[in-house]
Amino acid sequence: MSNIHTTATKTDKELFIKMVLSNWELQISRMNNLLGKLTDAELSAQTAPGRNTGVYLLGHLAAVSDGLFILLGLGERLDPSMDEIFIRNPENSGLEKPSITEIKEYWNKVNSLLAQQISEIRTDEWFTRHTAVSQEDFEKEPHRNKLNIIINRTNHISYHLGQLTYLISK
Amino acid sequence: MSNIHTTATKTDKELFIKMVLSNWELQISRMNNLLGKLTDAELSAQTAPGRNTGVYLLGHLAAVSDGLFILLGLGERLDPSMDEIFIRNPENSGLEKPSITEIKEYWNKVNSLLAQQISEIRTDEWFTRHTAVSQEDFEKEPHRNKLNIIINRTNHISYHLGQLTYLISK
């Protein structure tokens, strides 16, 4: 009996994980689809007058995804310097930025390593706390788990994707 | 025994519903927060040169959320004419549009009625198919449930929120 019920619960959880990850992967594939349509010159342009360029937003999204390795307890981030350039500081910070090619490589490298490590996260592990919430807070707010971080970051990609779409000429 | 296990499964589901709905509510509150900062003149401006105005995007988001009443099996949409103006046709369609005040009222009315009806959806009901997927397809793809629609629409709000943010002057 116990096994049957455990399996049932596990199946529910697996379904939740699939729902969240399929939406996450969808936004990444939309982003890659958009990148495939833009020349380097187009990606270097401002998304709107006086707003971030496409290349800055790409670096920003890559750096935020890179932060997931720590938040999900998977290990260290691939490149801490990107955090300084694309998260802690705005585009016009004066900090030297990597080339477009390097930023694209970084985006792809983060995504492929993340996809691989995410696929290895065990079902129950997804419902444990992420590393930015304390054990005490997590007991009061158990929805602040690792899977919730993915929901949040999926929306973050969508947000900037809406802006990046403006790089496509009408 | 059976009761204990049912409760455990139900708790997992309730937690997951809370995760999804809290992200949905977060995007709506961000949208309302942004609306509170914009004058009608600012909201009427294009989000970027040659792109949709804020007021069109607000009507679009309200009309898409209005579609949830049908998709979630809650009833009919509040205003089918909005679908024609803000979803089936682009901004420059020539169709007469409601006033900004009416569009804001529509957005608020859809959200408040939706919030009320969503709070009454039973836990297990969230994991049944939404009305745009057939029973046959749902058996093969059980993640295409009502809750998944909310995840999808949450991302849709984020996407346009990224664009609407450009209405805030720098």
Short mmCIF file of C-alpha atoms in Angstrom, two decimals:
data_model
loop_
_atom_site.label_atom_id
_atom_site.label_comp_id
_atom_site.label_asym_id
_atom_site.label_seq_id
_atom_site.Cartn_x
_atom_site.Cartn_y
_atom_site.Cartn_z
CA MET A 1 0.00 0.00 0.00
CA SER A 2 2.67 2.43 1.04
CA ASN A 3 4.53 1.94 -2.23
CA ILE A 4 1.46 2.55 -4.32
CA HIS A 5 0.80 5.83 -2.56
CA THR A 6 4.42 6.92 -2.74
CA THR A 7 4.39 6.25 -6.47
CA ALA A 8 1.19 8.22 -6.91
CA THR A 9 2.66 11.21 -5.13
CA LYS A 10 5.86 10.90 -7.08
CA THR A 11 3.91 10.87 -10.34
CA ASP A 12 2.12 14.07 -9.33
CA LYS A 13 5.42 15.69 -8.52
CA GLU A 14 6.94 14.51 -11.79
CA LEU A 15 4.02 16.07 -13.61
CA PHE A 16 4.57 19.41 -11.79
CA ILE A 17 8.26 19.31 -12.68
CA LYS A 18 7.44 18.61 -16.31
CA MET A 19 4.98 21.52 -16.42
CA VAL A 20 7.57 23.93 -15.06
CA LEU A 21 10.52 22.68 -17.07
CA SER A 22 8.60 22.55 -20.35
CA ASN A 23 7.70 26.22 -19.94
CA TRP A 24 11.30 27.04 -19.03
CA GLU A 25 12.62 25.21 -22.10
CA LEU A 26 9.99 26.93 -24.26
CA GLN A 27 11.27 30.39 -23.34
CA ILE A 28 14.88 29.37 -23.95
CA SER A 29 13.95 27.98 -27.34
CA ARG A 30 12.07 31.20 -28.19
CA MET A 31 15.17 33.13 -27.18
CA ASN A 32 17.40 30.94 -29.35
CA ASN A 33 14.94 31.26 -32.20
CA LEU A 34 15.09 35.05 -31.91
CA LEU A 35 18.90 35.00 -31.74
CA GLY A 36 18.94 32.96 -34.94
CA LYS A 37 17.06 35.74 -36.72
CA LEU A 38 19.30 38.62 -35.64
CA THR A 39 22.62 39.67 -37.11
CA ASP A 40 25.35 40.77 -34.69
CA ALA A 41 24.67 44.35 -35.74
CA GLU A 42 20.98 44.01 -34.95
CA LEU A 43 21.73 42.38 -31.60
CA SER A 44 24.09 45.24 -30.75
CA ALA A 45 21.36 47.84 -31.24
CA GLN A 46 19.28 49.35 -28.44
CA THR A 47 15.96 47.54 -27.97
CA ALA A 48 14.31 51.00 -27.81
CA PRO A 49 15.82 54.51 -27.76
CA GLY A 50 17.96 54.92 -24.64
CA ARG A 51 17.26 51.34 -23.47
CA ASN A 52 19.50 48.29 -23.10
CA THR A 53 21.04 46.77 -26.21
CA GLY A 54 20.20 43.23 -27.23
CA VAL A 55 23.71 42.09 -26.45
CA TYR A 56 23.56 43.49 -22.90
CA LEU A 57 20.22 41.76 -22.31
CA LEU A 58 21.63 38.50 -23.65
CA GLY A 59 24.58 38.78 -21.26
CA HIS A 60 22.16 39.65 -18.46
CA LEU A 61 19.97 36.60 -19.12
CA ALA A 62 23.02 34.33 -19.35
CA ALA A 63 24.46 35.71 -16.10
CA VAL A 64 21.13 35.28 -14.28
CA SER A 65 20.87 31.69 -15.51
CA ASP A 66 24.47 31.14 -14.44
CA GLY A 67 23.34 32.11 -10.94
CA LEU A 68 21.05 29.08 -10.92
CA PHE A 69 23.97 26.71 -10.33
CA ILE A 70 24.35 28.21 -6.87
CA LEU A 71 20.64 28.71 -6.14
CA LEU A 72 19.83 25.12 -7.06
CA GLY A 73 22.83 23.82 -5.14
CA LEU A 74 24.46 22.41 -8.28
CA GLY A 75 27.86 24.00 -7.76
CA GLU A 76 29.67 27.23 -8.57
CA ARG A 77 28.74 29.62 -11.35
CA LEU A 78 30.65 29.29 -14.62
CA ASP A 79 31.82 32.89 -14.75
CA PRO A 80 31.50 35.20 -11.71
CA SER A 81 32.81 38.19 -13.69
CA MET A 82 29.64 38.18 -15.79
CA ASP A 83 27.61 38.84 -12.66
CA GLU A 84 29.55 42.08 -12.13
CA ILE A 85 29.14 43.23 -15.74
CA PHE A 86 25.56 42.16 -16.50
CA ILE A 87 23.71 42.07 -13.17
CA ARG A 88 25.36 44.33 -10.61
CA ASN A 89 26.05 47.09 -13.09
CA PRO A 90 24.04 48.73 -15.88
CA GLU A 91 25.02 48.74 -19.52
CA ASN A 92 26.83 52.08 -19.40
CA SER A 93 28.94 51.12 -16.35
CA GLY A 94 32.17 51.52 -18.30
CA LEU A 95 33.17 47.95 -17.42
CA GLU A 96 34.79 46.16 -20.34
CA LYS A 97 32.38 43.67 -21.90
CA PRO A 98 33.11 40.39 -23.66
CA SER A 99 32.60 40.24 -27.43
CA ILE A 100 29.23 39.24 -28.90
CA THR A 101 30.69 35.88 -29.83
CA GLU A 102 31.87 35.31 -26.27
CA ILE A 103 28.49 36.34 -24.82
CA LYS A 104 26.66 33.98 -27.17
CA GLU A 105 29.05 31.18 -26.24
CA TYR A 106 28.50 31.93 -22.56
CA TRP A 107 24.69 31.81 -23.03
CA ASN A 108 24.92 28.47 -24.83
CA LYS A 109 27.39 26.98 -22.36
CA VAL A 110 25.30 27.98 -19.34
CA ASN A 111 22.15 26.55 -20.94
CA SER A 112 23.65 23.27 -21.99
CA LEU A 113 25.36 22.58 -18.66
CA LEU A 114 22.26 23.70 -16.79
CA ALA A 115 19.97 21.46 -18.87
CA GLN A 116 22.22 18.50 -18.17
CA GLN A 117 22.44 19.14 -14.42
CA ILE A 118 18.74 19.98 -14.11
CA SER A 119 17.85 16.65 -15.71
CA GLU A 120 19.74 14.93 -12.91
CA ILE A 121 17.92 16.66 -10.06
CA ARG A 122 15.84 14.07 -8.24
CA THR A 123 12.08 14.56 -8.00
CA ASP A 124 11.94 15.27 -4.27
CA GLU A 125 14.98 17.51 -4.44
CA TRP A 126 13.03 20.06 -6.52
CA PHE A 127 10.74 20.65 -3.55
CA THR A 128 13.53 21.46 -1.12
CA ARG A 129 14.54 25.03 -0.38
CA HIS A 130 16.72 27.02 -2.72
CA THR A 131 19.94 28.35 -1.24
CA ALA A 132 18.74 31.98 -0.98
CA VAL A 133 16.02 31.14 1.55
CA SER A 134 16.82 30.20 5.15
CA GLN A 135 15.65 26.93 6.68
CA GLU A 136 13.52 28.94 9.09
CA ASP A 137 11.77 30.93 6.36
CA PHE A 138 11.35 27.83 4.26
CA GLU A 139 9.43 26.09 7.04
CA LYS A 140 6.95 28.97 6.98
CA GLU A 141 6.93 29.32 3.18
CA PRO A 142 7.48 25.87 1.65
CA HIS A 143 6.60 27.13 -1.83
CA ARG A 144 9.99 28.88 -1.94
CA ASN A 145 11.61 25.75 -3.28
CA LYS A 146 13.98 25.05 -6.16
CA LEU A 147 11.21 24.50 -8.66
CA ASN A 148 9.76 27.90 -7.81
CA ILE A 149 13.05 29.52 -8.81
CA ILE A 150 12.60 28.05 -12.28
CA ILE A 151 9.06 29.48 -12.54
CA ASN A 152 10.44 32.86 -11.51
CA ARG A 153 13.38 32.75 -13.92
CA THR A 154 11.14 31.59 -16.77
CA ASN A 155 9.14 34.80 -16.32
CA HIS A 156 12.37 36.76 -16.25
CA ILE A 157 13.34 35.41 -19.66
CA SER A 158 9.86 36.23 -21.03
CA TYR A 159 10.14 39.78 -19.71
CA HIS A 160 13.34 40.50 -21.60
CA LEU A 161 12.23 38.48 -24.61
CA GLY A 162 9.38 40.98 -25.00
CA GLN A 163 12.02 43.71 -25.21
CA LEU A 164 14.42 41.78 -27.44
CA THR A 165 11.65 41.19 -29.97
CA TYR A 166 11.83 44.90 -30.75
CA LEU A 167 15.19 44.24 -32.42
CA ILE A 168 13.37 42.51 -35.28
CA SER A 169 12.74 45.17 -37.91
CA LYS A 170 9.09 45.68 -38.82
CA MET B 1 -4.09 4.96 6.00
CA SER B 2 -5.82 5.90 2.82
CA ASN B 3 -6.86 9.24 4.25
CA ILE B 4 -3.37 10.09 5.38
CA HIS B 5 -1.95 9.41 1.94
CA THR B 6 -4.71 11.30 0.18
CA THR B 7 -4.00 14.26 2.40
CA ALA B 8 -0.30 14.07 1.66
CA THR B 9 -0.89 14.07 -2.09
CA LYS B 10 -3.39 16.87 -1.76
CA THR B 11 -0.86 18.93 0.17
CA ASP B 12 1.70 18.49 -2.61
CA LYS B 13 -0.86 19.61 -5.13
CA GLU B 14 -1.93 22.55 -3.01
CA LEU B 15 1.67 23.62 -2.64
CA PHE B 16 2.20 23.45 -6.37
CA ILE B 17 -1.00 25.42 -7.06
CA LYS B 18 0.21 28.05 -4.60
CA MET B 19 3.55 28.27 -6.42
CA VAL B 20 1.85 28.85 -9.76
CA LEU B 21 -0.82 31.24 -8.51
CA SER B 22 1.61 33.33 -6.46
CA ASN B 23 3.71 33.91 -9.58
CA TRP B 24 0.57 34.76 -11.56
CA GLU B 25 -0.55 37.25 -8.90
CA LEU B 26 2.96 38.72 -8.76
CA GLN B 27 2.90 39.63 -12.45
CA ILE B 28 -0.58 41.15 -12.16
CA SER B 29 0.53 43.23 -9.21
CA ARG B 30 3.62 44.36 -11.13
CA MET B 31 1.35 45.35 -13.99
CA ASN B 32 -0.94 47.29 -11.65
CA ASN B 33 2.05 48.91 -10.05
CA LEU B 34 3.27 50.06 -13.47
CA LEU B 35 -0.20 51.33 -14.42
CA GLY B 36 -0.24 53.37 -11.21
CA LYS B 37 2.91 55.16 -12.34
CA LEU B 38 1.75 56.09 -15.83
CA THR B 39 -0.49 58.99 -16.84
CA ASP B 40 -3.10 58.31 -19.53
CA ALA B 41 -0.90 60.23 -21.97
CA GLU B 42 2.10 58.03 -21.16
CA LEU B 43 0.02 54.86 -21.46
CA SER B 44 -1.22 56.02 -24.88
CA ALA B 45 2.32 56.32 -26.23
CA GLN B 46 4.09 53.68 -28.29
CA THR B 47 6.26 51.39 -26.16
CA ALA B 48 9.00 51.84 -28.81
CA PRO B 49 8.97 53.60 -32.21
CA GLY B 50 6.45 51.89 -34.49
CA ARG B 51 5.45 49.36 -31.79
CA ASN B 52 2.22 48.82 -29.89
CA THR B 53 1.00 51.52 -27.53
CA GLY B 54 0.67 50.84 -23.83
CA VAL B 55 -3.09 51.09 -24.05
CA TYR B 56 -3.28 48.50 -26.83
CA LEU B 57 -1.08 46.11 -24.82
CA LEU B 58 -3.25 46.64 -21.74
CA GLY B 59 -6.37 45.81 -23.78
CA HIS B 60 -4.52 42.80 -25.22
CA LEU B 61 -3.55 41.46 -21.78
CA ALA B 62 -7.09 42.01 -20.46
CA ALA B 63 -8.63 40.25 -23.48
CA VAL B 64 -6.24 37.29 -23.14
CA SER B 65 -7.07 36.98 -19.44
CA ASP B 66 -10.76 37.24 -20.31
CA GLY B 67 -10.21 34.13 -22.48
CA LEU B 68 -9.31 32.20 -19.33
CA PHE B 69 -12.95 31.97 -18.26
CA ILE B 70 -13.57 29.66 -21.22
CA LEU B 71 -10.22 27.83 -21.09
CA LEU B 72 -10.62 27.05 -17.40
CA GLY B 73 -14.26 26.06 -17.87
CA LEU B 74 -15.49 28.88 -15.62
CA GLY B 75 -18.05 30.26 -18.03
CA GLU B 76 -18.28 32.77 -20.86
CA ARG B 77 -15.89 35.66 -21.43
CA LEU B 78 -16.94 39.06 -20.10
CA ASP B 79 -16.61 40.87 -23.42
CA PRO B 80 -16.17 38.96 -26.69
CA SER B 81 -15.77 42.20 -28.67
CA MET B 82 -12.41 42.80 -26.95
CA ASP B 83 -11.10 39.59 -28.47
CA GLU B 84 -11.73 41.01 -31.94
CA ILE B 85 -10.08 44.35 -31.19
CA PHE B 86 -7.09 43.28 -29.09
CA ILE B 87 -6.26 39.70 -30.08
CA ARG B 88 -7.50 38.92 -33.58
CA ASN B 89 -6.50 42.29 -34.98
CA PRO B 90 -3.40 44.48 -34.64
CA GLU B 91 -3.41 47.98 -33.22
CA ASN B 92 -3.81 49.74 -36.57
CA SER B 93 -6.79 47.59 -37.64
CA GLY B 94 -9.07 50.60 -37.86
CA LEU B 95 -11.51 48.97 -35.43
CA GLU B 96 -12.92 51.45 -32.97
CA LYS B 97 -11.35 51.02 -29.54
CA PRO B 98 -12.82 51.64 -26.10
CA SER B 99 -11.52 54.62 -24.12
CA ILE B 100 -8.52 54.26 -21.79
CA THR B 101 -10.88 54.43 -18.82
CA GLU B 102 -12.99 51.62 -20.25
CA ILE B 103 -9.92 49.48 -20.99
CA LYS B 104 -8.61 49.97 -17.46
CA GLU B 105 -12.03 49.08 -16.05
CA TYR B 106 -12.12 45.98 -18.24
CA TRP B 107 -8.66 44.92 -17.01
CA ASN B 108 -9.69 45.36 -13.38
CA LYS B 109 -13.05 43.66 -13.83
CA VAL B 110 -11.51 40.64 -15.56
CA ASN B 111 -8.86 40.32 -12.86
CA SER B 112 -11.19 40.63 -9.91
CA LEU B 113 -13.77 38.19 -11.27
CA LEU B 114 -11.00 35.80 -12.32
CA ALA B 115 -9.31 35.95 -8.91
CA GLN B 116 -12.60 35.16 -7.23
CA GLN B 117 -13.46 32.24 -9.53
CA ILE B 118 -9.91 30.88 -9.51
CA SER B 119 -9.97 30.75 -5.70
CA GLU B 120 -12.98 28.45 -5.95
CA ILE B 121 -11.37 25.93 -8.30
CA ARG B 122 -10.91 22.69 -6.40
CA THR B 123 -7.41 21.25 -6.04
CA ASP B 124 -7.92 18.25 -8.32
CA GLU B 125 -9.78 20.31 -10.89
CA TRP B 126 -6.57 22.25 -11.66
CA PHE B 127 -5.02 19.05 -12.99
CA THR B 128 -7.80 18.29 -15.45
CA ARG B 129 -7.52 19.29 -19.09
CA HIS B 130 -8.17 22.82 -20.25
CA THR B 131 -10.91 23.21 -22.84
CA ALA B 132 -8.53 23.80 -25.78
CA VAL B 133 -6.98 20.32 -25.55
CA SER B 134 -8.88 17.19 -26.59
CA GLN B 135 -9.44 14.28 -24.19
CA GLU B 136 -7.32 12.11 -26.48
CA ASP B 137 -4.35 14.50 -26.52
CA PHE B 138 -4.67 15.07 -22.79
CA GLU B 139 -4.25 11.36 -22.09
CA LYS B 140 -0.93 11.49 -23.92
CA GLU B 141 0.11 14.87 -22.50
CA PRO B 142 -1.32 15.20 -18.97
CA HIS B 143 0.74 18.32 -18.28
CA ARG B 144 -1.61 20.27 -20.57
CA ASN B 145 -3.93 20.94 -17.67
CA LYS B 146 -5.66 24.05 -16.37
CA LEU B 147 -2.80 24.99 -14.09
CA ASN B 148 -0.40 24.88 -17.03
CA ILE B 149 -2.49 27.55 -18.75
CA ILE B 150 -1.81 29.83 -15.79
CA ILE B 151 1.95 29.22 -16.08
CA ASN B 152 1.74 30.04 -19.77
CA ARG B 153 -0.35 33.19 -19.28
CA THR B 154 1.91 34.37 -16.45
CA ASN B 155 4.79 34.36 -18.92
CA HIS B 156 2.62 36.19 -21.42
CA ILE B 157 2.06 39.02 -18.93
CA SER B 158 5.80 39.16 -18.18
CA TYR B 159 6.58 39.38 -21.89
CA HIS B 160 4.43 42.47 -22.41
CA LEU B 161 5.40 43.92 -19.04
CA GLY B 162 8.97 44.06 -20.31
CA GLN B 163 7.69 46.20 -23.20
CA LEU B 164 5.34 48.33 -21.11
CA THR B 165 8.21 49.24 -18.78
CA TYR B 166 9.64 51.29 -21.65
CA LEU B 167 6.77 53.76 -21.13
CA ILE B 168 8.42 54.92 -17.90
CA SER B 169 10.61 57.86 -18.82
CA LYS B 170 14.27 57.47 -17.92
#
